[in-house]
Coordinates of C-alpha atoms in Angstrom, one line a residue:
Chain A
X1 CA 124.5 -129.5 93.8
X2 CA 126.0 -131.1 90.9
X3 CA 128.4 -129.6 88.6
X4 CA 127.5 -126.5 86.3
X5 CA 126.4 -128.2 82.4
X6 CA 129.1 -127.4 79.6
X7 CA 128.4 -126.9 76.2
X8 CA 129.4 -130.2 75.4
X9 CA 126.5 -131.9 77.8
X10 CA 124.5 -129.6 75.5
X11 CA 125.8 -130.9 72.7
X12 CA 125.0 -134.4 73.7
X13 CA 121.9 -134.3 74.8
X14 CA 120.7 -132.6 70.9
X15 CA 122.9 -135.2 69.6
X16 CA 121.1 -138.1 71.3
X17 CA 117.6 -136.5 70.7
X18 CA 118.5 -135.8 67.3
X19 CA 119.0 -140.0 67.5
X20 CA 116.2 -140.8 69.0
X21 CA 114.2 -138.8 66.5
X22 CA 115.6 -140.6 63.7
X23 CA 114.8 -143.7 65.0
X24 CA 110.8 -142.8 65.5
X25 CA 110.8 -141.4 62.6
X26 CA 107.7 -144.0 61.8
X27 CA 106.5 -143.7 65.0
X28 CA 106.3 -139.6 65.0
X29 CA 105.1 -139.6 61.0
X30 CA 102.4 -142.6 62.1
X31 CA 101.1 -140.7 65.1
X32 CA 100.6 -137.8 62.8
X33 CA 98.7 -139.1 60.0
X34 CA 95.9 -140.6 62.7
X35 CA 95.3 -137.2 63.4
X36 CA 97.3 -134.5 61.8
X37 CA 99.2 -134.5 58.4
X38 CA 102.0 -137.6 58.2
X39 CA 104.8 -134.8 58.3
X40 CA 106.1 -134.6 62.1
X41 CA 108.4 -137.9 61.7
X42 CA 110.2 -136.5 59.0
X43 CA 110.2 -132.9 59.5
X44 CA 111.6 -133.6 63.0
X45 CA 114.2 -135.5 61.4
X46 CA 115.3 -132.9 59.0
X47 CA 115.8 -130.4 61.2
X48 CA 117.5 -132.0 64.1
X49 CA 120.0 -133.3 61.0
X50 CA 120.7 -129.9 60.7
X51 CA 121.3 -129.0 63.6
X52 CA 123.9 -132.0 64.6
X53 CA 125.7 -130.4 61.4
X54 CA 126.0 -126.9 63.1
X55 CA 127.2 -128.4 66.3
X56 CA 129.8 -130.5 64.3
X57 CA 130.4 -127.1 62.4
X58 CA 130.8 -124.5 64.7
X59 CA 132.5 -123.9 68.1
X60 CA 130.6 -121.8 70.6
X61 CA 131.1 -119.4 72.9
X62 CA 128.6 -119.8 75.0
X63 CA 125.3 -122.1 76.0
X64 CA 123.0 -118.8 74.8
X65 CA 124.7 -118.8 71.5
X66 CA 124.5 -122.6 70.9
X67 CA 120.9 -123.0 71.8
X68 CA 120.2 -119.5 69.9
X69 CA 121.7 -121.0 66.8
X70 CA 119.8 -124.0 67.0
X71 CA 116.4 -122.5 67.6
X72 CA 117.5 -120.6 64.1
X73 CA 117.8 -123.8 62.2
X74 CA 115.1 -125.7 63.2
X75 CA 113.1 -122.9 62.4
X76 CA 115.1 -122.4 58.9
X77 CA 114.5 -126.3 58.5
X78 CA 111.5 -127.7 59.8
X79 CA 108.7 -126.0 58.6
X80 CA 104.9 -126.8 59.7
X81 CA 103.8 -126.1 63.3
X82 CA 107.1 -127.8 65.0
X83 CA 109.2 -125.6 63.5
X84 CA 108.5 -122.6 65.1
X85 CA 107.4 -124.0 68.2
X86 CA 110.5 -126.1 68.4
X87 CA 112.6 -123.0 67.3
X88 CA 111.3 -120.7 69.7
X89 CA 111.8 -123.0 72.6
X90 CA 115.3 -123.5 72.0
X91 CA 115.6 -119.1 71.1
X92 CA 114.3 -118.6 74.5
X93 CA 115.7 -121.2 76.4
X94 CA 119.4 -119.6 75.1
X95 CA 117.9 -116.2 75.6
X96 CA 117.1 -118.0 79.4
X97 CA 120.9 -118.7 79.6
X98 CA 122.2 -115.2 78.4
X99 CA 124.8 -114.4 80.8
X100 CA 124.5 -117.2 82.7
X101 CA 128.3 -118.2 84.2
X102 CA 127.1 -121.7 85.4
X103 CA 123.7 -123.7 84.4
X104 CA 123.0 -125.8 87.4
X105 CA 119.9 -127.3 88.5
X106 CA 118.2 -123.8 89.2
X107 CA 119.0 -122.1 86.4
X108 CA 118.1 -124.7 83.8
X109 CA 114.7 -125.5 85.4
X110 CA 114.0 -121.5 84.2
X111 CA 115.7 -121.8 80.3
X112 CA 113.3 -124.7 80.2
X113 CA 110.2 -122.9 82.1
X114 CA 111.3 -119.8 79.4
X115 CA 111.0 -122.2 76.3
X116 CA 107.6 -123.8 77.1
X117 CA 106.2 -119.9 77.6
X118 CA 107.7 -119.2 74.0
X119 CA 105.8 -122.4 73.0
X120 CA 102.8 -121.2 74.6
X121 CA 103.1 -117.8 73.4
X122 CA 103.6 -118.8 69.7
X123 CA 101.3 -121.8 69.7
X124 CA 98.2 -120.1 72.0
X125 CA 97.4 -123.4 73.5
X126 CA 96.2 -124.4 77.0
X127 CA 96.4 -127.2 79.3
X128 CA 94.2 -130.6 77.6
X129 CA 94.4 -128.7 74.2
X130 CA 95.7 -132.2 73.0
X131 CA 99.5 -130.6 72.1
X132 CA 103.1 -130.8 73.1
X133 CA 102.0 -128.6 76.0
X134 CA 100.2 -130.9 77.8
X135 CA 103.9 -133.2 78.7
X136 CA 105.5 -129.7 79.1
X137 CA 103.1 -128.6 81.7
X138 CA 103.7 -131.1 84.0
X139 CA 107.1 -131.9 83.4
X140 CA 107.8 -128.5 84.6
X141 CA 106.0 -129.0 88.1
X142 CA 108.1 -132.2 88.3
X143 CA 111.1 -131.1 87.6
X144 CA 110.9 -128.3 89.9
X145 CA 109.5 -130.5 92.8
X146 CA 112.6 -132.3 92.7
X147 CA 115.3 -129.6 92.0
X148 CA 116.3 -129.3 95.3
X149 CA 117.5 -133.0 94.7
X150 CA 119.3 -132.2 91.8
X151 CA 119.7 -131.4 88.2
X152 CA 119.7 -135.4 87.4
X153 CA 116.4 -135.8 90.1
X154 CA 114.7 -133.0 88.7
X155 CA 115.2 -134.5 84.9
X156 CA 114.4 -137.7 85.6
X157 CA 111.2 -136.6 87.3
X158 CA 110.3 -134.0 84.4
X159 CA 110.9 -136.6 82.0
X160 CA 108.8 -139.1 83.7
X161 CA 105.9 -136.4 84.2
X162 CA 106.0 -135.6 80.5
X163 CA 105.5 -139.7 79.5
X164 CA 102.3 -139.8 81.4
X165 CA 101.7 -136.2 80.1
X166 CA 102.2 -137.4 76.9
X167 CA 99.8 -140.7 77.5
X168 CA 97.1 -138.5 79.1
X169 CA 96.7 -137.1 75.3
X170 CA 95.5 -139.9 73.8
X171 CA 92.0 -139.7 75.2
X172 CA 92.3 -136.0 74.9
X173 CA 89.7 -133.7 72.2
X174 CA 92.4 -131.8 69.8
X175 CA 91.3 -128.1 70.3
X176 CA 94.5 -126.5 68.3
X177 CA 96.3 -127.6 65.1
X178 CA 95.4 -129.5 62.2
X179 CA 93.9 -132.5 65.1
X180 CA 91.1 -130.3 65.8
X181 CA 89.3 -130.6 62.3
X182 CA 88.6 -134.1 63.5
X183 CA 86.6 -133.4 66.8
X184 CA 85.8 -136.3 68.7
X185 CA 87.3 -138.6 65.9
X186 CA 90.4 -136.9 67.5
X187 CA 89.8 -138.7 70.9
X188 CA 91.8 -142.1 71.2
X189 CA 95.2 -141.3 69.7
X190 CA 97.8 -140.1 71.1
X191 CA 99.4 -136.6 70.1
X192 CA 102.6 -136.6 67.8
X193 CA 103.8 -133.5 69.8
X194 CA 103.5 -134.5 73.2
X195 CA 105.5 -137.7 71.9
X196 CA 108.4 -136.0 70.7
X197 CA 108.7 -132.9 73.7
X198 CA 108.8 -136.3 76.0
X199 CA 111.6 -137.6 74.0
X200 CA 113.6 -134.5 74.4
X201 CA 113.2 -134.7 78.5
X202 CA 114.1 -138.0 77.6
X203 CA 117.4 -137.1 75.6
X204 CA 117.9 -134.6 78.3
X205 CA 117.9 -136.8 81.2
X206 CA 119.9 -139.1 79.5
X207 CA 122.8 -137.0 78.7
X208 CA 122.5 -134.2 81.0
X209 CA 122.6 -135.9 84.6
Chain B
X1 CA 103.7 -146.7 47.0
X2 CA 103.2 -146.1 42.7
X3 CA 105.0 -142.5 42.3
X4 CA 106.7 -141.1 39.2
X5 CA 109.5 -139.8 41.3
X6 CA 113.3 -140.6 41.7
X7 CA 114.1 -140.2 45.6
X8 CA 111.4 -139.2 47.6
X9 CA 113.2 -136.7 49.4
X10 CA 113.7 -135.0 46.1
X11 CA 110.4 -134.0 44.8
X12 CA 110.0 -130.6 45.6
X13 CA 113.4 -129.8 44.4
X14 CA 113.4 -131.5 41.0
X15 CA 109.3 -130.5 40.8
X16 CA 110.7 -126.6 40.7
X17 CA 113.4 -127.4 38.3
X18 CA 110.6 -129.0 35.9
X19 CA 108.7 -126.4 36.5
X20 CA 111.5 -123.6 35.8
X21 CA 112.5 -125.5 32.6
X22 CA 109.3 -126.2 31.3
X23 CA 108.3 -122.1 31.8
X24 CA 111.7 -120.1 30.8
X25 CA 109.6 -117.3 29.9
X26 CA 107.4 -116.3 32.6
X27 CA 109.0 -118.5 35.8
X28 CA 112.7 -117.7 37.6
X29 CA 113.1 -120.2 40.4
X30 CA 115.6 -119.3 43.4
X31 CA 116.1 -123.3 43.8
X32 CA 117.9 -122.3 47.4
X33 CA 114.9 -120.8 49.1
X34 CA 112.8 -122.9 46.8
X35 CA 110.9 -119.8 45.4
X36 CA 109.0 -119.4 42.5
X37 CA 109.3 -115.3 40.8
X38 CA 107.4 -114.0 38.1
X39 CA 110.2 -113.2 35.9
X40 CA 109.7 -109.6 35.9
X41 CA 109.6 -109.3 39.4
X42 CA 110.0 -107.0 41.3
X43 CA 107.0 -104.6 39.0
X44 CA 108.1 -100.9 40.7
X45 CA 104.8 -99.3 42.0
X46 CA 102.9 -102.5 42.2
X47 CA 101.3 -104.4 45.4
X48 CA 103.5 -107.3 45.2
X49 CA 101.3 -110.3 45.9
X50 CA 103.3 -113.5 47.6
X51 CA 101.5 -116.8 48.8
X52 CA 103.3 -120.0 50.2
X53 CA 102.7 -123.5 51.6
X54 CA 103.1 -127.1 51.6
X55 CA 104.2 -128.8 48.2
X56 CA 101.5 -130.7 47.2
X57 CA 98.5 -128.7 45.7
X58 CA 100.2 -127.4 42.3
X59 CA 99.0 -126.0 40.9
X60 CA 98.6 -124.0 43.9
X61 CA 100.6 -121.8 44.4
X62 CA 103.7 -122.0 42.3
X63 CA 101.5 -122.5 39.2
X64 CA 100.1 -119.3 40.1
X65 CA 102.8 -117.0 39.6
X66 CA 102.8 -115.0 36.8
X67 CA 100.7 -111.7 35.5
X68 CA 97.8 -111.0 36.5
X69 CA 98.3 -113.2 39.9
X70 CA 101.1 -114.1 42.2
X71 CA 104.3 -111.9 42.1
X72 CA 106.3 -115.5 44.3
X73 CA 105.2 -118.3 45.8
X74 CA 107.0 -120.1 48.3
X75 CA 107.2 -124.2 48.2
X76 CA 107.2 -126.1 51.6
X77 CA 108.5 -129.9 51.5
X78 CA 105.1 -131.8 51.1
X79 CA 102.4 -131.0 52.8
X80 CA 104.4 -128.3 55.6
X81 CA 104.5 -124.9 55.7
X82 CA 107.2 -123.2 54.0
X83 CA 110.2 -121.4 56.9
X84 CA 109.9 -117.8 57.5
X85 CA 113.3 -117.5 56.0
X86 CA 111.4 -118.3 52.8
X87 CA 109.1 -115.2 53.1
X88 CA 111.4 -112.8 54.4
X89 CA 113.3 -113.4 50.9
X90 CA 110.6 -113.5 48.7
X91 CA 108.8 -110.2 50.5
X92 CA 112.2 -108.7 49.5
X93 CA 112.6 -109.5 46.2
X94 CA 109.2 -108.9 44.9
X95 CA 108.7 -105.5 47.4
X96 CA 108.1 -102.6 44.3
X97 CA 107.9 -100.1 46.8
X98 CA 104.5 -100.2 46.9
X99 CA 104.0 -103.0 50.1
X100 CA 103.7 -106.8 49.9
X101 CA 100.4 -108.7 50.4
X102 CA 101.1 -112.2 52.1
X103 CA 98.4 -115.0 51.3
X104 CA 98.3 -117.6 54.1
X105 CA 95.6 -120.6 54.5
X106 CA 94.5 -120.5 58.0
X107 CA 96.7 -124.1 59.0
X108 CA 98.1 -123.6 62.0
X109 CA 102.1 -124.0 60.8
X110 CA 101.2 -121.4 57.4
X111 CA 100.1 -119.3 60.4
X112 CA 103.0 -119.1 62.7
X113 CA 105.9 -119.6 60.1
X114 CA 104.3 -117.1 58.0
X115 CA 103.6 -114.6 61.3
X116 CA 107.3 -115.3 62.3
X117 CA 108.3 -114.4 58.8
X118 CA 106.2 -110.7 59.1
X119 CA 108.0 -110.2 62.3
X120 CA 111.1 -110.7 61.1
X121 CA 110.7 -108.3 58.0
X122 CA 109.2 -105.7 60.3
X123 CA 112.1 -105.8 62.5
X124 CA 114.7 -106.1 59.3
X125 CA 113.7 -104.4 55.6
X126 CA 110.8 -101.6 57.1
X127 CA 108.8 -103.5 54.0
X128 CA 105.2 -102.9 54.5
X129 CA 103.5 -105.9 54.9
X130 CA 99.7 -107.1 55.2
X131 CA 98.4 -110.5 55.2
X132 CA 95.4 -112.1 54.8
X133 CA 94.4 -115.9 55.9
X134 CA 91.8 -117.4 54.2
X135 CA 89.6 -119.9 56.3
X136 CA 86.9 -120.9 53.8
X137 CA 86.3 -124.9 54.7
X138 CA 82.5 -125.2 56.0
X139 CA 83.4 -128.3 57.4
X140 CA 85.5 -127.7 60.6
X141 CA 83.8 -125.6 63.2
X142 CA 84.8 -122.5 63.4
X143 CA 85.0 -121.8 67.3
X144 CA 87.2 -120.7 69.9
X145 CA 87.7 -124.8 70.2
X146 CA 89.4 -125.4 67.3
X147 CA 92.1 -124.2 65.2
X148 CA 89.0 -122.9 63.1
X149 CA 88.4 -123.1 59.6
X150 CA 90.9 -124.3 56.9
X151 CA 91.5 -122.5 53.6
X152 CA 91.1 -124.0 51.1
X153 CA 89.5 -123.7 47.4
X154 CA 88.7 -120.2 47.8
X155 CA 92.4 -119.3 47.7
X156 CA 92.9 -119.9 43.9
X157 CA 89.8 -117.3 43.5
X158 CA 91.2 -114.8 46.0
X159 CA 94.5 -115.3 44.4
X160 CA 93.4 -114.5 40.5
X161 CA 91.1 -111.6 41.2
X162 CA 93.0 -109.9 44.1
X163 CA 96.2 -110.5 41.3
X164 CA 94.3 -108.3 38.4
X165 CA 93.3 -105.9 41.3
X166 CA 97.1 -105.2 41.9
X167 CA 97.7 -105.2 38.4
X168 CA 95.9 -102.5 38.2
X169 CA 98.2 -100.3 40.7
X170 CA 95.4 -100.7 43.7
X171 CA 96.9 -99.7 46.6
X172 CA 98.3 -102.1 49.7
X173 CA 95.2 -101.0 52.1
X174 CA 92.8 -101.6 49.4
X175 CA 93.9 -104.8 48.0
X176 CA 94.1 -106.1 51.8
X177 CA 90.5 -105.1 51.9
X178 CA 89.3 -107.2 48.8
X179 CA 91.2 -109.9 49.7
X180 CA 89.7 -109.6 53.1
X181 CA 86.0 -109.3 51.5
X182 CA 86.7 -111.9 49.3
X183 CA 87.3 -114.6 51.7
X184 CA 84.4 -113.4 53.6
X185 CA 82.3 -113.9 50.8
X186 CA 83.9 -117.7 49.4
X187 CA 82.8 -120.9 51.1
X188 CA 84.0 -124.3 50.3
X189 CA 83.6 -128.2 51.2
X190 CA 85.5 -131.2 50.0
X191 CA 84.8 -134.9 50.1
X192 CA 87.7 -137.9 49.2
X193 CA 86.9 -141.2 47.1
X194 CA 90.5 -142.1 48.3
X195 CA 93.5 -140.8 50.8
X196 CA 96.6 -139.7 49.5
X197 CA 100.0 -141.0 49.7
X198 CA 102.4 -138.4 51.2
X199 CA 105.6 -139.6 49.0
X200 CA 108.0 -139.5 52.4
X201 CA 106.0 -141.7 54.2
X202 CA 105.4 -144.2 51.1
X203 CA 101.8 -145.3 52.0
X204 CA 98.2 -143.9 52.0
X205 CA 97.7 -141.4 54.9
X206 CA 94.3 -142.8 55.9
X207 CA 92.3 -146.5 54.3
X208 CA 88.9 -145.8 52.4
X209 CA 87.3 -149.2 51.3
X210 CA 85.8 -149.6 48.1
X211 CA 82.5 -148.6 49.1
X212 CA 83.6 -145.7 51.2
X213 CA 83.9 -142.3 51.3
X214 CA 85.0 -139.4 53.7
X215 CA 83.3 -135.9 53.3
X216 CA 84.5 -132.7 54.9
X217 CA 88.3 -133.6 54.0
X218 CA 90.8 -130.9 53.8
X219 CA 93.6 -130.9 51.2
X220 CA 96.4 -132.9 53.1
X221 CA 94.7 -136.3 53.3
X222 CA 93.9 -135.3 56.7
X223 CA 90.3 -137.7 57.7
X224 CA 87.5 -135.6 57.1
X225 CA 84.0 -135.1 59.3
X226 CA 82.4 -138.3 59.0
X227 CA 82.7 -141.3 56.8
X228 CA 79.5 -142.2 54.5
X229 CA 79.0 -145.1 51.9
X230 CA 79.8 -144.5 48.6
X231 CA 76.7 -142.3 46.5
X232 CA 76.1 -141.0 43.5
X233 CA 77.4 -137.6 41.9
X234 CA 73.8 -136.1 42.3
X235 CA 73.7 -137.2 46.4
X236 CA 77.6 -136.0 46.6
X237 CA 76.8 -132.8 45.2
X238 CA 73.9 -132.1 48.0
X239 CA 76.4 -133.2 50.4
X240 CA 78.6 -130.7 49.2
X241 CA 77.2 -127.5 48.0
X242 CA 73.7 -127.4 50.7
X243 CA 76.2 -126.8 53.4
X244 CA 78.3 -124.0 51.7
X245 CA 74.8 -122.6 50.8
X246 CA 73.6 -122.6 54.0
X247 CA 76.4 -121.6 56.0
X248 CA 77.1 -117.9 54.1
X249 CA 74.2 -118.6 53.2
X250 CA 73.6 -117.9 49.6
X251 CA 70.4 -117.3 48.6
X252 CA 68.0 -116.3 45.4
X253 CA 69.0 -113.5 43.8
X254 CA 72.9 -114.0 44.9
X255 CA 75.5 -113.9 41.6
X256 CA 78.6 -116.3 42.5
X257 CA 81.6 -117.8 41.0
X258 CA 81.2 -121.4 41.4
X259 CA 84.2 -124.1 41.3
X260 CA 84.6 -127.3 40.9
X261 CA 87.8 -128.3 42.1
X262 CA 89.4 -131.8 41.6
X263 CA 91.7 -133.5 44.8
X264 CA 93.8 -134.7 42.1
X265 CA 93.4 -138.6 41.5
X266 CA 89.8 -137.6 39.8
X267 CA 89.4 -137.4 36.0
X268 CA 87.9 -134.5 34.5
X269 CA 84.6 -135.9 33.2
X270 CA 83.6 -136.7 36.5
X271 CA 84.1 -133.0 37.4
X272 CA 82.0 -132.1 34.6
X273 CA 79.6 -134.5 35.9
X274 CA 79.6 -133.0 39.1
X275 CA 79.8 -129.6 37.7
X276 CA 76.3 -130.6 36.1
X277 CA 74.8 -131.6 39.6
X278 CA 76.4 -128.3 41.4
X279 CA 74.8 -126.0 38.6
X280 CA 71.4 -127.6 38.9
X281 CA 70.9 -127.5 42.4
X282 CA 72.5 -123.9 42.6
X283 CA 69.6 -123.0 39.5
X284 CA 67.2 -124.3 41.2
X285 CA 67.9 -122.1 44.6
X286 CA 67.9 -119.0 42.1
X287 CA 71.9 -118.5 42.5
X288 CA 73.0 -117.1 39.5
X289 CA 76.4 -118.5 38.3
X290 CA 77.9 -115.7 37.0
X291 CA 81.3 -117.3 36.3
X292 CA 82.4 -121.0 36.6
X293 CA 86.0 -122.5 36.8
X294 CA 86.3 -126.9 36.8
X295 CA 89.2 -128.5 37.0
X296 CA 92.3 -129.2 39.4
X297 CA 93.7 -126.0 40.6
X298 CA 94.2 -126.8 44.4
X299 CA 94.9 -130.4 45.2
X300 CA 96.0 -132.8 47.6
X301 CA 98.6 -135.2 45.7
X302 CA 97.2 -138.1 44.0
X303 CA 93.7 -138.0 46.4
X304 CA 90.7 -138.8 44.2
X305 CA 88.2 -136.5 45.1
X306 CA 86.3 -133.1 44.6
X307 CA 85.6 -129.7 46.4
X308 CA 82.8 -127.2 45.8
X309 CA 83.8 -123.6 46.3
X310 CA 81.0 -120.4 45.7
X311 CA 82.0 -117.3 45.7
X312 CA 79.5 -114.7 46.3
X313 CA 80.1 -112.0 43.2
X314 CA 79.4 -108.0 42.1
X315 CA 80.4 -106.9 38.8
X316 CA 83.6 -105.6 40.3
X317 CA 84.9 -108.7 40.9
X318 CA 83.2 -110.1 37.8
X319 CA 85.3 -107.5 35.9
X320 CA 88.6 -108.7 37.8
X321 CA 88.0 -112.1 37.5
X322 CA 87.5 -111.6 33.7
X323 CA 90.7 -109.6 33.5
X324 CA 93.9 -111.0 31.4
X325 CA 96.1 -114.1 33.5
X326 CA 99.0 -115.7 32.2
X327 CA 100.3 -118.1 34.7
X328 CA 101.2 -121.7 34.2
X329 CA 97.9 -122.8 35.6
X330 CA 95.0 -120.2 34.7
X331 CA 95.2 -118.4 31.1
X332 CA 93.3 -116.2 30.0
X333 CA 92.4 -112.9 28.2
X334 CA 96.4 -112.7 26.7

């Protein structure tokens, strides 16, 4: 087992997506205007601004409080549809950690399985709905197949699982959010969502192994 | 990108300061939650009527606020959804005791930020709340499938006769239930000349040639249905008001409000023009037009364009529609 996460692994990981973000800014907003509404780049960027400045600004007590805080101000700051499905994936992945002494590979593979069911939840999609769910899905099932090797394994394989998750979209019919006013014009690019939900697994297998 | 605009990331916030200085009397602005009040708000033992979305639109929906209409509307950056922190302030400002009506567009961020915002005030102020989402665009599907049908024109309608209906001290229930009825009644459909630039992003959301045009658009430069050559006012018109008609359907006999609504890149003589084309077809199918509004009330930047919008009519909302606005974008009647 590797060591139990701090708050400051935490920290890093929203840190380095909050990065990565910023630079795909074009790349989220360009994605979004073949099929959505040119906003997901830049919303995206706002709100994971803000929330670097409340983990520069605060100390926390605990992972719960720090993830609950942040699903707060991303849905205080993003606005459209990734606000608060972004939000209440980071709410319940803190609620996830609420009492929690240490997050090891176990208990992080449920905050995470917690937040994609507040995503689902709030967002009412299913599996080949063309959305963010369909990287979560199977990063999920990968990173839970290889948990018993590890938080780092079971990252690397969730974050892998979420890329071709994420590709799998692009031949995808939109059936939810503003994609599926296009119908089959929707089929052939890849979904904005799905890109940025990969980035996070990205962020997180970065920073968190 | 050609924009009159300082920084990009500004326009919303300096928009609502034009906005607040160029309407001292009637407008307060709270430039924080970047809410527009009537400035008599809140009116004790009225419905308080709020509405919200994406920057944009305007007039919709800050140029709505005012009596006779909205009580505060909430201003998203452009083109997103408003927070729910947004609503939960403006619900509680406006609240006169008498319950708060939200107006969402059926888009699926209005939805959930404005759902998370009803939550919230349930759980926090015990304000009664009821919403309504309109989903008046004939052309997205309206099936399990999709995210169904946007709203669109039909808002400004709902919001101006729905507004003199809680001016008159209507109850929450009731006005619920006309605002209900009225989006039932309203169809619209939209076609672009020419995308929109979204000012953030600096270039035009989707490319129309010359001799192009996209029907079926909604209001945020999203690509519509289908792309067809370039046609004249009287084809465009067909293309836009046969499948409102037949989707309600309207028919002979049938009294409606009928609106012409420019995307906002389109000058008014050609929305008289197509006004002309709507009313003709609409005489000839024996729909009287009992009331008519042309112009640019619900936009999508600098998007050259039109939408059609009918709304099927009694004399009660006749009478309402007719009744006294003063708002910085419809005026009437004071």
């Amino acid at each position: 087992m590797a060591e139990a996460l701090t708050l400051d692994a935490f920290a890093r990981w929203l840190k380095q997506f909050a990065e990565t973000v910023h630079d795909n800014v074009g790349l989220l907003t360009d994605l979004d205007s073949a099929i959505g509404d040119a906003d997901h780049g830049t919303n995206m960027d706002r709100g994971f601004k803000a929330v670097v400045s409340v983990l520069d600004g605060n100390g926390f007590e605990s992972p719960d409080a720090l993830f609950k805080k942040v699903g707060m101000t991303l849905v205080s700051t993003v606005g459209g549809a990734s606000g608060p499905l972004y939000g209440t994936f980071f709410l319940r992945f803190g609620s996830a950690l609420q009492g929690v002494e240490a997050v090891g590979t176990q208990e992080l593979g449920k905050a995470l399985r917690a937040g994609v069911e507040g995503i689902v939840t709030r967002g009412k999609a299913e599996l080949e709905d063309k959305t963010m769910y369909d990287a979560w899905a199977p990063a999920l099932e990968a990173f839970d197949r290889a948990a018993p090797e590890g938080t780092a394994a079971a990252l690397a394989a969730a974050a892998t699982a979420a890329g071709e998750g994420r590709d799998a979209t692009t031949d995808m019919l939109a059936r939810k959010g503003r994609a599926s006013y296009l119908g089959e014009r929707s089929i052939g690019h890849q979904d904005p969502g799905a890109t940025s939900a990969t980035m996070l697994l990205e962020s997180a297998a970065a920073t968190l192994a | 990108m050609k924009k009159l605009i300082n920084d990009p990331a500004d326009v919303v916030k300096e928009a609502l300061r034009g906005m607040e200085a160029a309407h001292p009397g009637h407008l307060r602005v709270d430039h924080d939650h970047a809410i527009i009040y009537r400035k008599d708000a809140p009116r004790q033992g009225k419905v308080a009527l709020i509405s919200g979305g994406g920057s944009g639109h305007e007039p919709l929906h800050g140029g709505f606020v005012g009596t006779g209409m909205l009580d505060a509307a909430c201003a998203g950056e452009v083109f997103t959804s408003p927070v729910p922190d947004q609503m939960m302030e403006a619900t509680k400002q406006v609240d006169g005791g008498a319950g708060v009506l939200h107006i969402v567009k059926n888009y699926t961020g209005d939805v959930m930020n404005f759902e998370m915002a009803a939550e919230m005030a349930a759980a926090d102020s015990g304000i009664e709340v009821q919403s309504v989402v309109t989903d008046d665009d004939v052309a997205v599907q309206d099936s399990l499938y999709t995210a169904g049908r946007r709203g669109v024109g039909i808002t400004v309608l709902l919001e101006k006769i729905v507004g003199a209906a809680a001016e008159e001290g209507r109850p929450l229930q009731e006005i619920a239930d006309l605002a209900t009825r009225i989006n039932s009644q309203g169809r619209s459909m939209g076609m672009a000349l020419t995308s929109c630039t979204v000012p953030s992003a600096g270039k035009a959301t989707f490319d129309l040639a010359d001799n192009e045009m996209e029907v079926g658009i909604g209001i945020h430069g999203e690509p519509g249905r289908k792309r067809l050559p370039l046609a004249s006012a009287k084809d465009v018109a067909s293309l836009l008001v046969d499948p409102v008609v037949a989707d309600l359907p309207y028919g002979k006999g049938d009294s409606v409000i009928a609106f012409v609504n420019g995307m906002g890149g389109t000058p008014l003589i050609e929305l008289y023009v197509m006004y002309n084309e709507v009313a003709q077809i609409l005489e000839q199918a024996g729909i009287t037009v009992a009331r008519s509004l042309v112009g640019n009330y619900i936009t999508s930047l600098d998007m050259a364009g039109c939408s059609v919008t009918l709304l099927k009519v009694d004399d009660e909302l006749v009478g309402l529609w007719d009744a006294p606005v003063n708002t910085p974008g419809l005026r009437w009647g004071c």
